[in-house]
Short mmCIF file of C-alpha atoms in Angstrom, two decimals:
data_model
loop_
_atom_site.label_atom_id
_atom_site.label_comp_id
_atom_site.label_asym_id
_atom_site.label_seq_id
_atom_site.Cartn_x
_atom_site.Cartn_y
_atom_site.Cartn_z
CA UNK A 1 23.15 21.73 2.51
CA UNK A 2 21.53 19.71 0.12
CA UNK A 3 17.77 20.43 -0.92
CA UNK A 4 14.89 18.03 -1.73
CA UNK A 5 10.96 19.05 -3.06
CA UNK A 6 8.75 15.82 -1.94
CA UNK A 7 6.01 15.89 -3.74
CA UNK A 8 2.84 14.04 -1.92
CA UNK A 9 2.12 13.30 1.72
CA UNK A 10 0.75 9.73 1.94
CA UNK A 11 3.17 7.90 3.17
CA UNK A 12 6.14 7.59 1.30
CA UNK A 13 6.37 11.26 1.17
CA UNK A 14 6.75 12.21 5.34
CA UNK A 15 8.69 8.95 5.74
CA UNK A 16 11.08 10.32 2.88
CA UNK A 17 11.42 13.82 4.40
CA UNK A 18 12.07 12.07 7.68
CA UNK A 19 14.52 9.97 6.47
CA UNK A 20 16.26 12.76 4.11
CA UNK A 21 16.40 15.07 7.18
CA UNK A 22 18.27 12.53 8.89
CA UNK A 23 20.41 12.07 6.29
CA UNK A 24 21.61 15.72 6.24
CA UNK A 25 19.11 16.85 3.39
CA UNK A 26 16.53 20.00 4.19
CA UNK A 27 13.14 18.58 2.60
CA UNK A 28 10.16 19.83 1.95
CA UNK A 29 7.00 18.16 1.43
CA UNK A 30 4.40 19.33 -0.77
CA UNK A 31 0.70 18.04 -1.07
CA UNK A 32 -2.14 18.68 -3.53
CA UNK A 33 -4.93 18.49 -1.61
CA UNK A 34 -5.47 21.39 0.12
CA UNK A 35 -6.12 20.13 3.86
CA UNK A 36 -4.85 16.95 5.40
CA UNK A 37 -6.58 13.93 4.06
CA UNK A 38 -7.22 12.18 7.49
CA UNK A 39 -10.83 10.87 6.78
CA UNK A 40 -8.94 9.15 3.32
CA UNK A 41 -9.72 5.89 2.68
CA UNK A 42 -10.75 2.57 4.91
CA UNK A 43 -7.64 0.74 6.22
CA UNK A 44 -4.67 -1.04 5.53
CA UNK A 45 -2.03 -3.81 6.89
CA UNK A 46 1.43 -2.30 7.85
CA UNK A 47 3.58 -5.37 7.38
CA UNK A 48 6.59 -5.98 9.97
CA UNK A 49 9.25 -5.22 7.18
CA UNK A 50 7.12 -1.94 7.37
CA UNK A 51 7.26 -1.47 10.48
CA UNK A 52 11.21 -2.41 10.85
CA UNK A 53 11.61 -0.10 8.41
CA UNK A 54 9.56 3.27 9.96
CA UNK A 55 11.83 2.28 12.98
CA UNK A 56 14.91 3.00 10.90
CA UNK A 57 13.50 6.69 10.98
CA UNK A 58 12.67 6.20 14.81
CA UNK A 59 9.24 6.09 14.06
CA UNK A 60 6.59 3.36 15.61
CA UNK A 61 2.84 3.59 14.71
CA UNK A 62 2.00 0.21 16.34
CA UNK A 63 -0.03 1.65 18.85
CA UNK A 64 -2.18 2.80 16.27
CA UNK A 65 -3.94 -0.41 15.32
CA UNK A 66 -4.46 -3.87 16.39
CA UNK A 67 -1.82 -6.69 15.63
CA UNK A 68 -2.81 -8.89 12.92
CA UNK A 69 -0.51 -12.04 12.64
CA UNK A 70 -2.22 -14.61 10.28
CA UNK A 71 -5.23 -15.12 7.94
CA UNK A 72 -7.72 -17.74 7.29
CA UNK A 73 -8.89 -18.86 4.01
CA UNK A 74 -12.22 -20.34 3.61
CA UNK A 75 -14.28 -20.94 0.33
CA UNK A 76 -17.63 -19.61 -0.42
CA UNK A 77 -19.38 -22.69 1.48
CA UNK A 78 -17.73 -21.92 4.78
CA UNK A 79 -14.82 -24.68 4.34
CA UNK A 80 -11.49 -23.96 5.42
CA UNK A 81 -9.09 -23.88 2.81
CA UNK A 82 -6.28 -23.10 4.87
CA UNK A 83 -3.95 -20.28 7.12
CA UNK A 84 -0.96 -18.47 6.39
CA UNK A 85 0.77 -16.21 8.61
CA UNK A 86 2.04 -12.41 7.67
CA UNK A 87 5.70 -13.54 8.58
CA UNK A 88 7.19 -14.47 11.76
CA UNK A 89 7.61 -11.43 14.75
CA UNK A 90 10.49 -9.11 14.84
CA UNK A 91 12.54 -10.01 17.79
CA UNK A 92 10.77 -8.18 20.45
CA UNK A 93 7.44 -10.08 19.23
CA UNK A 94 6.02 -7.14 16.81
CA UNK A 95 4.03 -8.68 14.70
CA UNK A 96 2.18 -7.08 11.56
CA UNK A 97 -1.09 -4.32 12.27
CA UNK A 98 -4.36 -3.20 10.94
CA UNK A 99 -4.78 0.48 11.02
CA UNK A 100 -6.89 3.30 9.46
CA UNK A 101 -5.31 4.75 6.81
CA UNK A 102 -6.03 8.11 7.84
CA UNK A 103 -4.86 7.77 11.48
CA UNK A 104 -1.35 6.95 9.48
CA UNK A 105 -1.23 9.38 7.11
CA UNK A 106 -1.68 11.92 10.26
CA UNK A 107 0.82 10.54 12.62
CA UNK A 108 3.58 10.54 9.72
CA UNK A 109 2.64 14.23 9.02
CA UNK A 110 2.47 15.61 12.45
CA UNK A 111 5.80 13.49 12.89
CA UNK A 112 7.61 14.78 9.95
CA UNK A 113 6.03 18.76 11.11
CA UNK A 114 7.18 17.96 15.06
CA UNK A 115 10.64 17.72 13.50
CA UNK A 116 10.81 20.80 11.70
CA UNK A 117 9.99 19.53 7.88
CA UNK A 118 7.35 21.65 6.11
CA UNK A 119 4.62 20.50 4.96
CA UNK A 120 2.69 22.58 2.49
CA UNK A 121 -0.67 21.75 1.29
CA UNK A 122 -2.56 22.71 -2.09
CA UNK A 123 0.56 22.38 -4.00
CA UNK A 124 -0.46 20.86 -6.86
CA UNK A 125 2.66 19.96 -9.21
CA UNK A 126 2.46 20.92 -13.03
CA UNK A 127 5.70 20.99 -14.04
CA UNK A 128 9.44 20.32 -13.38
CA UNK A 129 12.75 21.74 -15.20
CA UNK A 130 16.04 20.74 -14.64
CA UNK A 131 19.31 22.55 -14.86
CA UNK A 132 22.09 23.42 -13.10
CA UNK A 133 20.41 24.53 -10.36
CA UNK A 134 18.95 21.42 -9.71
CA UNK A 135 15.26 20.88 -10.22
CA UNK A 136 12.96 23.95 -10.64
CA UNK A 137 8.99 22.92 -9.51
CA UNK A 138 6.25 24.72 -11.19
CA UNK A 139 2.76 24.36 -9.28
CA UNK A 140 -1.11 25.26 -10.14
CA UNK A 141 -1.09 28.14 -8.17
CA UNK A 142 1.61 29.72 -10.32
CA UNK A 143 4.17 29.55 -7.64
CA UNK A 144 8.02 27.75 -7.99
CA UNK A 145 10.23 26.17 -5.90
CA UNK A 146 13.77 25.30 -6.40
CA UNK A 147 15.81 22.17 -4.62
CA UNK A 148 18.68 19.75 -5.45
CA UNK A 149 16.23 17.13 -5.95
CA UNK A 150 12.80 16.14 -6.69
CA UNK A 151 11.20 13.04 -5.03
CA UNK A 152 7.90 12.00 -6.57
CA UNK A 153 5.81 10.15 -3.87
CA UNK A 154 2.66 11.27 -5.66
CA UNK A 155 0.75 7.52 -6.13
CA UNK A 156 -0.20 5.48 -8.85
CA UNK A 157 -1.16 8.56 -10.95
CA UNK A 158 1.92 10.55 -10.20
CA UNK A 159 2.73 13.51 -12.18
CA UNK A 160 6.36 13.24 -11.51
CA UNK A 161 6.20 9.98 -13.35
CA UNK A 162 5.09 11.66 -16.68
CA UNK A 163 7.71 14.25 -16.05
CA UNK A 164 10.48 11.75 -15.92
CA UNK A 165 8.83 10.00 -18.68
CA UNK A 166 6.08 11.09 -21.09
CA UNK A 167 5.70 7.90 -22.69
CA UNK A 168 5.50 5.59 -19.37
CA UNK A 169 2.82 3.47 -19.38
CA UNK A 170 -0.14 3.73 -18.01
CA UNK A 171 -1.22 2.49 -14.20
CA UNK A 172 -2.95 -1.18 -14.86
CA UNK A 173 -6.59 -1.61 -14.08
CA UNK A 174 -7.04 -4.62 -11.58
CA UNK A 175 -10.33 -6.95 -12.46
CA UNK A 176 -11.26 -6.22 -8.93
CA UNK A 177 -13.15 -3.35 -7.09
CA UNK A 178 -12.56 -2.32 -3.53
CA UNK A 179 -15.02 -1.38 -0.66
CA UNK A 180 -15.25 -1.68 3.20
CA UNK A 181 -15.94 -0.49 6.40
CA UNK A 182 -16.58 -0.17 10.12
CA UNK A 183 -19.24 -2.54 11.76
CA UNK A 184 -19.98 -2.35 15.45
CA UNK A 185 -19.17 -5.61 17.67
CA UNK A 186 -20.91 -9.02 16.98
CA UNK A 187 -20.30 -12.67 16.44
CA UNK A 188 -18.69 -13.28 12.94
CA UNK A 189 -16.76 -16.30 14.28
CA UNK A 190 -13.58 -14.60 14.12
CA UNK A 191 -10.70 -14.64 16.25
CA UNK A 192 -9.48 -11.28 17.50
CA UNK A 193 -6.66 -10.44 15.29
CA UNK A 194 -7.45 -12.90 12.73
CA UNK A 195 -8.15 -12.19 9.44
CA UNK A 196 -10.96 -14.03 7.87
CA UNK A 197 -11.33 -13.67 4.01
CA UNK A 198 -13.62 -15.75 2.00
CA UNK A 199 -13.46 -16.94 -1.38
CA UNK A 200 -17.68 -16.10 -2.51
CA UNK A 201 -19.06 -17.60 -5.38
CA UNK A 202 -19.67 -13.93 -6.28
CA UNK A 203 -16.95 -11.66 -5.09
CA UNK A 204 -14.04 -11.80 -2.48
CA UNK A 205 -15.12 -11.05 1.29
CA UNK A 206 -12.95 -9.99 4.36
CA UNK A 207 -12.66 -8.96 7.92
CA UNK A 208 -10.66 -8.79 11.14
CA UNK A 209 -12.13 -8.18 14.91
CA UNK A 210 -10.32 -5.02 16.59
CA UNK A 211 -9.60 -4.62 19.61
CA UNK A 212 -13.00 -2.97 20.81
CA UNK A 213 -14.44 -5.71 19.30
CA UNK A 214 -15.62 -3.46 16.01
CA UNK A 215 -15.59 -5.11 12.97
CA UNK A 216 -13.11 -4.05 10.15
CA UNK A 217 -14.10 -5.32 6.50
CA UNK A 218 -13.49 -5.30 2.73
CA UNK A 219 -14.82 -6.66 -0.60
CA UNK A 220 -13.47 -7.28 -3.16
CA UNK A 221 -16.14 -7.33 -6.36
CA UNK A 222 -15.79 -7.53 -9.47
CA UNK A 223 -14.78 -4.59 -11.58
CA UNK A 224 -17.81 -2.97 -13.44
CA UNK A 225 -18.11 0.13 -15.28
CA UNK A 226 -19.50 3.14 -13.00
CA UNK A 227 -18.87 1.32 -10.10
CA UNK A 228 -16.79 4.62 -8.46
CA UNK A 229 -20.16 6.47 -9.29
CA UNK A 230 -22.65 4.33 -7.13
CA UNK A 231 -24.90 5.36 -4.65
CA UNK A 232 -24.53 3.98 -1.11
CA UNK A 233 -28.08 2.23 -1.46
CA UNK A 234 -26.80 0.67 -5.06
CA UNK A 235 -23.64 -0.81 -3.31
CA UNK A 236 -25.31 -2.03 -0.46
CA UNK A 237 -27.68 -3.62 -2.50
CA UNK A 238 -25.42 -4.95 -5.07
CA UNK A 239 -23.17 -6.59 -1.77
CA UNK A 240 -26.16 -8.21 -1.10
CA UNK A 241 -26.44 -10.02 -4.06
CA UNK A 242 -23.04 -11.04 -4.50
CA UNK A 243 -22.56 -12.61 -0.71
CA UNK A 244 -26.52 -14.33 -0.85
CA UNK A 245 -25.49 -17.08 -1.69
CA UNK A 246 -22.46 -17.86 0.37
CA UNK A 247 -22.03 -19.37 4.25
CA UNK A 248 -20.32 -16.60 6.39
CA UNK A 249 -21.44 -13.02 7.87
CA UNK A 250 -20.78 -10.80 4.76
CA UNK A 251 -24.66 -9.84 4.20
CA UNK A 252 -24.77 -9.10 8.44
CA UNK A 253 -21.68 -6.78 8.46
CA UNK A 254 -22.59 -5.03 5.53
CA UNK A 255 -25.97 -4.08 6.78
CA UNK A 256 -24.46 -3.40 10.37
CA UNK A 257 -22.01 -0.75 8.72
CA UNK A 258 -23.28 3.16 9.26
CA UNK A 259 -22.60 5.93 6.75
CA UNK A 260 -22.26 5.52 3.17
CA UNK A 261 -20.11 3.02 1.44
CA UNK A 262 -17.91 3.98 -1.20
CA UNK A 263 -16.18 2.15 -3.84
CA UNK A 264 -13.05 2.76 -6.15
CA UNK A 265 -10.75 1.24 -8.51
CA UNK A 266 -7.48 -0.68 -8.00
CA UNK A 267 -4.45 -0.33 -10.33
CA UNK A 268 -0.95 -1.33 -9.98
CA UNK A 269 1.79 -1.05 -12.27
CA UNK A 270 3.79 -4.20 -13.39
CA UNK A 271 7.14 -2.50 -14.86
CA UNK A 272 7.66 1.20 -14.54
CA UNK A 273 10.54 1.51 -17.49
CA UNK A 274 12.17 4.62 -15.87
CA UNK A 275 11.96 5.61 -11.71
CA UNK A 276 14.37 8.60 -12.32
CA UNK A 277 15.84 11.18 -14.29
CA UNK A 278 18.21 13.98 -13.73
CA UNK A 279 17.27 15.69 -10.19
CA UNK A 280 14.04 13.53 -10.22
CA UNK A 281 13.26 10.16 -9.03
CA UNK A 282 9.86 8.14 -8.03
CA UNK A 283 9.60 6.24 -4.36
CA UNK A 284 6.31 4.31 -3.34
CA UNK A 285 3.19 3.51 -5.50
CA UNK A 286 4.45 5.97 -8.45
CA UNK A 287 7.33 3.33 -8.97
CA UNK A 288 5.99 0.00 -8.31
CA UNK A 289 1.96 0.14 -7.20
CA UNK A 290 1.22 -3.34 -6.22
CA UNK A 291 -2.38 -4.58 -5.54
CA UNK A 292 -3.89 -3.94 -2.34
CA UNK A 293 -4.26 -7.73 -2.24
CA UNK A 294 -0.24 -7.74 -2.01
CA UNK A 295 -0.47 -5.56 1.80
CA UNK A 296 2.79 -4.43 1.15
CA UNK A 297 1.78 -0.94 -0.56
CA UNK A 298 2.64 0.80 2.81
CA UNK A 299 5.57 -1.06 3.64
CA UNK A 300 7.64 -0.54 0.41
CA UNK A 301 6.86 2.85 0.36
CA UNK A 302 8.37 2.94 3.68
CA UNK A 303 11.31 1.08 2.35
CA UNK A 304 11.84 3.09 -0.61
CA UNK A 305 11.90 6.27 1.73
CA UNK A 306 14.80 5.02 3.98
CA UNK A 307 16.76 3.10 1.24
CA UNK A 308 16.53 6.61 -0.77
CA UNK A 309 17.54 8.74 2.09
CA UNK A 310 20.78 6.12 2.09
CA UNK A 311 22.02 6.24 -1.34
CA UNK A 312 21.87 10.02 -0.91
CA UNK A 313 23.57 10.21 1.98
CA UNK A 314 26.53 7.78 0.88
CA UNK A 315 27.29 8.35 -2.65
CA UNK A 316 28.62 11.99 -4.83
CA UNK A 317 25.65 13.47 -6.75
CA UNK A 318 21.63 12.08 -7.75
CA UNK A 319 22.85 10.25 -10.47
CA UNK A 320 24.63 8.08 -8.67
CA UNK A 321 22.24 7.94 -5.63
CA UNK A 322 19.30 7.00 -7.98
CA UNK A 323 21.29 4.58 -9.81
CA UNK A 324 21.92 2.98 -6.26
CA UNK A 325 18.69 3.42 -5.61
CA UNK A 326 16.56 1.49 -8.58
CA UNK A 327 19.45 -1.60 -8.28
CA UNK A 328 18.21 -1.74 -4.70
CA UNK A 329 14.65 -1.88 -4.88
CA UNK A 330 13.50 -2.72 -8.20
CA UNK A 331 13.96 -6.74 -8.21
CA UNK A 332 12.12 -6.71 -5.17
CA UNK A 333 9.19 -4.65 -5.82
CA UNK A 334 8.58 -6.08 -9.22
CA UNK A 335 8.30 -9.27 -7.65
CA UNK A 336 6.29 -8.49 -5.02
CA UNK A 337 3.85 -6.37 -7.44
CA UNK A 338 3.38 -9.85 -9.59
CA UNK A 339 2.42 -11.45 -6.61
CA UNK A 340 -0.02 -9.38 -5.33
CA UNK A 341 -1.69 -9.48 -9.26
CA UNK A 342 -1.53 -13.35 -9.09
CA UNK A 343 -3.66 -12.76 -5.95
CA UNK A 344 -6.23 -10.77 -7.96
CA UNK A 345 -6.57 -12.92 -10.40
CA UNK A 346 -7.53 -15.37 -7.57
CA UNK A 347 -10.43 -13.50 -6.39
CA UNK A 348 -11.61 -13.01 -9.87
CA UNK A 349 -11.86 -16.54 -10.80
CA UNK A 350 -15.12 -17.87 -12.83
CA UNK A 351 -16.83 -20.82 -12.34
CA UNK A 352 -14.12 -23.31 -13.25
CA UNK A 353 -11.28 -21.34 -11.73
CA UNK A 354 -12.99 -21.33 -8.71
CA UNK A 355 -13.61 -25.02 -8.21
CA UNK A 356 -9.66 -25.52 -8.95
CA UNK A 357 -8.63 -22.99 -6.57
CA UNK A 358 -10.21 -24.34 -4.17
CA UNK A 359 -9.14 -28.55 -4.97
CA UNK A 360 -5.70 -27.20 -5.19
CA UNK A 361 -4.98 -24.13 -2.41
CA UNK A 362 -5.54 -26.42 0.79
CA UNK A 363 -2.60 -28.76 -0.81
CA UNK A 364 -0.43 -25.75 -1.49
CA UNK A 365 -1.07 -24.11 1.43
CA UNK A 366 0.40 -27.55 3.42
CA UNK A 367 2.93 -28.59 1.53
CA UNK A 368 4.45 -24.61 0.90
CA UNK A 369 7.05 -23.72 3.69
CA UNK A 370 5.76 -21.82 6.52
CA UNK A 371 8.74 -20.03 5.37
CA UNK A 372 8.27 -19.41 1.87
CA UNK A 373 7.30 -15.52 2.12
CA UNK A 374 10.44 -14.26 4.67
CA UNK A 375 11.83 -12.83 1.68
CA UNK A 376 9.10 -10.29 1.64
CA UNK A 377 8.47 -10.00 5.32
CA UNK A 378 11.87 -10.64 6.77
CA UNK A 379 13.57 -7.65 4.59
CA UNK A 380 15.65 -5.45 6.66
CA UNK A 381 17.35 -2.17 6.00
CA UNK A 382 20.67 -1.34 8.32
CA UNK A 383 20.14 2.56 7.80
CA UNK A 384 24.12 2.87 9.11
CA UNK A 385 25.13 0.24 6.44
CA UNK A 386 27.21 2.22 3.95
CA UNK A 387 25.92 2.14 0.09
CA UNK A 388 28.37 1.50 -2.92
CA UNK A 389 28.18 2.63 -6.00
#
């Protein structure tokens, strides 16, 4: 039987196991940290071409969040610039959903564990060599393993990456920061389910109502230096002062919010020149990080894993598989990752951009067909579809 090494266990890297295993590959996952990272992060959007595509693997994390279907636009001054949906519902009415990103990370693990796939924790991976035994992993602890192949699901930093590739380039800082939180229940004006997200004068605010009625929010500053080293008093202060001046609850939620508030960094990474080499090969954010303003990060790791899992499955050797692979996926990644940059930029804007933006979006929002973004949200993967060389 064929052998894979995944190395990371975010998403991409249960999903991949999942889908490998069901492929008739034995996989292994193997993680860094050295306990589950459930408490990681705030939350993210799992798009429906996400979610069609977990369901390839049988695997449905709806019930995890709260459907979000469309978002409203609305400048610093409260006006409405316009809505835009997050693609039209699968046929049984599944729309797209807000969840923690911990609560996912631990349902794909415990999924991927409940059907027999190991998952090993503080494996750190140093090294990789290749022969013809297949790929030979060397991790910080000293310890090897040996498999077929290597998948690096590993993030925007991944160490597989620089393996496949010393001289890749490196990840692309975004001009935007990114914080958020949980408030308790009160009136923001939202709709249940509806994301609000406001252009400031200062910085980029949003937030969706849950279904407790909790309030689930992000900002969107701009990118300073030190900003990943700030106190929870410095950031709530420094929220403060960017949302004073504009119409909407920012300034309430933000004070409403218990525990400390954290900030980080954003990077994505507009053309990575090689996803694979020999036994190796990169799925998810260490091939194609897009923005977080894209909400697609999730969902195309997703639909690396299963498209992966495919080419393996169907065609004679990695060489061939990964060749399928990168003709499947990379158009469509790259594309989506320019997007979600474009979107960046937005939220960036100075003075000048900002008073264009906000003329010209309510026109293009209008006039743009409601149909316009099916190509991202309407992609589908037939996992019994046979792949071709």
């Amino acid at each position: 039987m064929t052998t894979a090494l995944v190395i990371g266990g975010g998403v991409a890297g249960p999903v991949a196991a999942m889908a490998l295993q069901a492929a008739g590959i034995s996989a292994t996952v193997c993680e860094a940290r050295p306990g589950p990272a459930d408490d990681r992060g705030a939350f993210l959007t799992l798009q429906i071409n996400g979610i069609d595509a977990l369901r390839a693997v049988d695997v449905d994390v709806t019930g995890l969040g709260f459907p979000t279907p469309a978002i409203r636009l609305r400048s610093g001054t409260g006006r409405l610039l316009g809505e835009v949906g997050t693609g039209q519902p699968l046929a049984d009415g599944t729309v797209g959903v807000t969840l923690r990103r911990g609560d996912l990370y631990a349902a794909l693990r415990d999924e991927a564990v409940r059907r027999g796939i190991p998952v090993e924790h503080g494996r750190r991976l140093v090294d990789a060599v290749t022969d013809g035994d297949g790929v030979r992993a060397v991790f910080a602890d000293g310890s090897t393993a040996v498999a077929d192949v290597l998948v690096g699901a590993d993030g925007v930093h991944s160490r597989v990456r620089s393996l496949i590739d010393p001289t890749a380039a490196a990840p692309r800082l975004l001009p935007v920061l990114d914080t958020g939180g949980f408030a308790p229940p009160q009136d923001t004006g939202a709709e249940p389910g509806v994301y609000e997200m406001v252009f400031g004068k200062r910085a980029f605010f949003g937030w969706a109502v849950a279904a407790d009625g909790g309030v689930w929010w992000f900002a969107n500053p701009p990118w300073r230096p030190g900003a990943a080293a700030m106190t929870d008093a410095q950031w709530r202060t420094w929220l403060r002062e960017l949302f004073a001046d504009d119409r909407g609850p920012a300034v309430a939620i933000v004070d409403s919010t218990a525990g400390e508030l954290h900030g980080w960094e954003s990077h994505d990474l507009p053309h990575v020149r090689r996803w694979h080499r020999d036994g190796m090969v990169l799925v998810g954010d260490a091939a194609h990080a897009t923005s977080p303003a894209s909400g697609q990060g999730a969902s195309l790791a997703v639909e690396d894993a299963v498209e992966l899992a495919r080419c393996l499955r169907d065609l004679p050797g990695p060489a061939a598989a990964f060749a399928a692979f990168e003709r499947l996926r990379r158009d469509r990644v790259q594309r989506i990752v320019r997007a979600g940059a474009r979107t960046s930029g937005q939220k960036a804007a100075g003075p000048v951009g900002r008073v264009l933006r906000d003329a010209v979006m309510p026109l293009a929002l209008r006039t743009v067909r409601r149909d316009a973004q099916n190509w991202i949200h309407h992609h589908h993967i037939d996992r019994d579809a046979r792949v071709t060389a």
